[in-house]
XYZ file of C-alpha atoms in Angstrom:
205
model
C -25.366 -263.671 167.681
C -22.799 -261.920 170.431
C -25.298 -260.149 173.379
C -23.232 -257.602 175.588
C -23.698 -255.429 178.514
C -21.834 -252.265 177.663
C -21.635 -249.331 180.339
C -19.305 -246.357 179.774
C -17.051 -245.316 182.460
C -16.220 -241.206 182.820
C -12.211 -241.505 183.692
C -9.549 -243.415 184.859
C -10.834 -242.384 188.467
C -14.490 -244.036 188.056
C -12.160 -247.479 186.347
C -9.784 -247.361 189.425
C -12.689 -247.596 192.136
C -14.297 -250.269 190.042
C -10.978 -252.282 189.772
C -10.857 -251.865 193.613
C -14.141 -253.015 194.286
C -13.824 -256.006 191.941
C -10.299 -257.478 192.591
C -11.472 -260.676 195.607
C -13.418 -261.429 192.165
C -10.789 -260.885 189.672
C -9.367 -263.930 187.275
C -7.185 -262.554 185.000
C -5.767 -259.641 182.717
C -5.500 -259.590 179.116
C -3.147 -257.391 177.478
C -4.949 -257.054 173.883
C -4.344 -255.603 170.625
C -6.541 -254.886 167.939
C -6.057 -254.449 164.079
C -8.788 -254.202 161.160
C -8.975 -254.757 157.462
C -11.070 -253.499 155.095
C -10.696 -253.157 151.528
C -8.974 -249.372 150.592
C -12.739 -248.247 149.814
C -14.079 -249.691 153.450
C -16.692 -251.943 151.466
C -16.569 -254.266 154.489
C -17.850 -251.595 157.062
C -19.765 -249.536 154.383
C -21.957 -251.337 152.668
C -21.905 -254.390 154.878
C -21.923 -253.049 158.058
C -19.528 -255.451 158.875
C -15.742 -255.470 160.743
C -12.369 -257.779 159.763
C -10.396 -257.799 163.020
C -6.938 -259.704 164.342
C -6.667 -259.875 168.116
C -3.653 -260.540 169.875
C -3.399 -261.865 173.083
C -0.688 -261.288 176.211
C 2.294 -260.540 173.620
C 1.211 -262.617 170.634
C 0.622 -266.096 173.243
C -2.788 -265.941 171.286
C -4.377 -264.384 168.223
C -8.000 -264.664 167.225
C -9.431 -264.074 163.723
C -13.145 -262.350 163.669
C -15.758 -261.142 161.287
C -18.403 -259.346 163.072
C -21.053 -257.503 161.784
C -24.992 -256.196 161.361
C -23.918 -254.229 165.010
C -26.952 -252.811 166.816
C -26.255 -251.169 170.520
C -29.362 -249.410 172.149
C -29.828 -248.883 176.306
C -26.664 -250.162 176.886
C -27.159 -253.672 175.327
C -24.849 -254.947 172.398
C -26.373 -257.554 169.669
C -23.936 -258.004 167.039
C -23.375 -261.327 164.631
C -19.781 -262.637 164.947
C -17.984 -265.360 164.011
C -14.037 -266.270 165.391
C -11.176 -268.019 164.540
C -7.774 -269.236 166.168
C -4.992 -268.231 163.763
C -1.316 -269.074 164.332
C 0.146 -265.914 165.846
C 3.010 -266.196 164.127
C 0.797 -266.245 160.577
C -1.593 -263.845 161.767
C 1.797 -261.450 162.405
C 2.360 -261.647 158.846
C -0.980 -260.921 158.171
C -1.174 -257.739 159.762
C 2.108 -257.119 158.324
C 1.386 -257.813 154.872
C -2.460 -258.168 154.495
C -1.946 -259.834 150.849
C -1.247 -263.039 153.266
C -4.890 -263.297 154.035
C -5.312 -264.803 150.755
C -2.927 -267.171 151.720
C -4.795 -268.983 154.828
C -6.830 -272.006 153.504
C -9.692 -273.501 155.194
C -10.968 -270.594 156.857
C -14.762 -269.525 157.074
C -14.240 -266.282 157.867
C -12.292 -265.423 155.099
C -14.043 -267.686 152.401
C -17.325 -265.661 154.099
C -15.431 -262.482 153.400
C -15.073 -263.505 149.753
C -18.619 -265.110 148.590
C -21.592 -263.353 150.920
C -19.784 -259.665 150.984
C -17.608 -260.387 147.851
C -13.800 -259.156 149.114
C -10.842 -261.310 147.846
C -8.574 -261.579 150.675
C -5.729 -260.155 148.803
C -7.717 -257.026 148.517
C -7.677 -256.382 152.746
C -5.375 -253.456 153.710
C -4.592 -252.492 157.186
C -6.549 -249.669 158.498
C -4.581 -249.854 162.194
C -6.267 -250.233 165.686
C -5.679 -250.157 169.189
C -4.861 -251.194 172.409
C -6.954 -252.682 175.259
C -6.071 -254.164 178.864
C -8.938 -255.905 179.651
C -9.653 -257.144 183.370
C -12.265 -260.329 183.530
C -13.716 -260.468 187.098
C -16.350 -263.307 187.977
C -18.674 -261.736 189.967
C -22.065 -263.096 191.168
C -22.420 -265.612 188.239
C -21.347 -262.841 185.637
C -18.210 -262.502 183.809
C -17.301 -258.859 184.001
C -14.896 -257.411 181.535
C -13.030 -254.056 182.555
C -11.726 -252.667 179.886
C -8.999 -249.703 179.639
C -8.865 -248.570 175.756
C -6.101 -246.769 174.436
C -6.490 -244.938 170.851
C -4.290 -243.081 169.984
C -7.143 -239.983 170.498
C -7.321 -240.659 173.869
C -8.702 -243.629 176.593
C -12.107 -245.318 176.805
C -13.502 -246.934 179.970
C -15.599 -249.614 179.775
C -17.229 -252.346 181.520
C -18.735 -254.912 179.547
C -21.021 -258.373 180.120
C -21.883 -260.767 177.762
C -24.894 -262.951 178.527
C -27.665 -264.540 177.398
C -30.267 -262.558 179.829
C -29.176 -258.841 179.535
C -31.815 -257.233 181.091
C -30.996 -258.823 184.381
C -27.166 -258.833 183.870
C -27.238 -254.542 183.185
C -29.963 -253.938 186.240
C -27.047 -256.482 188.427
C -24.568 -253.731 187.080
C -26.577 -250.853 187.206
C -27.159 -251.466 190.849
C -23.513 -252.552 191.520
C -22.284 -248.996 190.134
C -24.819 -247.323 191.719
C -24.465 -248.775 195.413
C -20.746 -247.297 195.214
C -21.602 -243.882 193.940
C -20.282 -244.408 190.460
C -21.275 -242.681 187.290
C -21.621 -244.540 184.227
C -23.676 -243.736 180.810
C -24.586 -246.382 178.056
C -22.418 -247.296 176.037
C -23.203 -245.773 172.647
C -21.089 -247.106 170.020
C -18.841 -249.786 169.646
C -14.813 -249.285 169.986
C -14.505 -250.019 165.733
C -17.288 -247.399 165.622
C -14.998 -245.110 167.813
C -11.997 -245.759 166.421
C -13.211 -245.135 162.932
C -14.613 -241.709 164.096
C -10.880 -240.624 165.361
C -12.831 -239.000 168.409
C -14.017 -240.221 171.789
C -17.651 -240.029 172.068
C -19.113 -237.318 174.258
C -19.879 -238.697 177.612
C -23.565 -238.319 178.183
């Protein structure tokens, strides 16, 4: 189970202010490309509330296959079942270009689960497309903060995330940081995948 605090920022100006504020705690920045796969009828997303994702890091220096399912997000705290597996970037790129190649991957617990639990054979998968994300990672007061600039075809979304075993305390610390520095925020209402599927940015509330 992945548990994260997710707070949305209204615009690039707020994102820049927070980025400057956190700059002394910056450890690295990742350039991510996220691609999603499902059947043509979207059976993973619609029937099983699941998402199969390939994520490429930093010009294909690393690639991760992940399966996320049963997402719940409330009051800025996201809970979701997640399983991850590293893939050779060249193999991952081949699968991205021709998704039937997922069926050639052996010993993948994720693809085995997709087939056996969700009833989807990897040869049925097609690409849904995806989005890019610039993720700046900071270590601040014992928390790993991820400041995201997510570039969809229909707009840019700004968000700060923090994975934590004590999400209520982490959320309180983040809220205090933002409020003390006059940075407007709201609780994220949807995952990046849900925003991608909707085809539009949520209204900022």
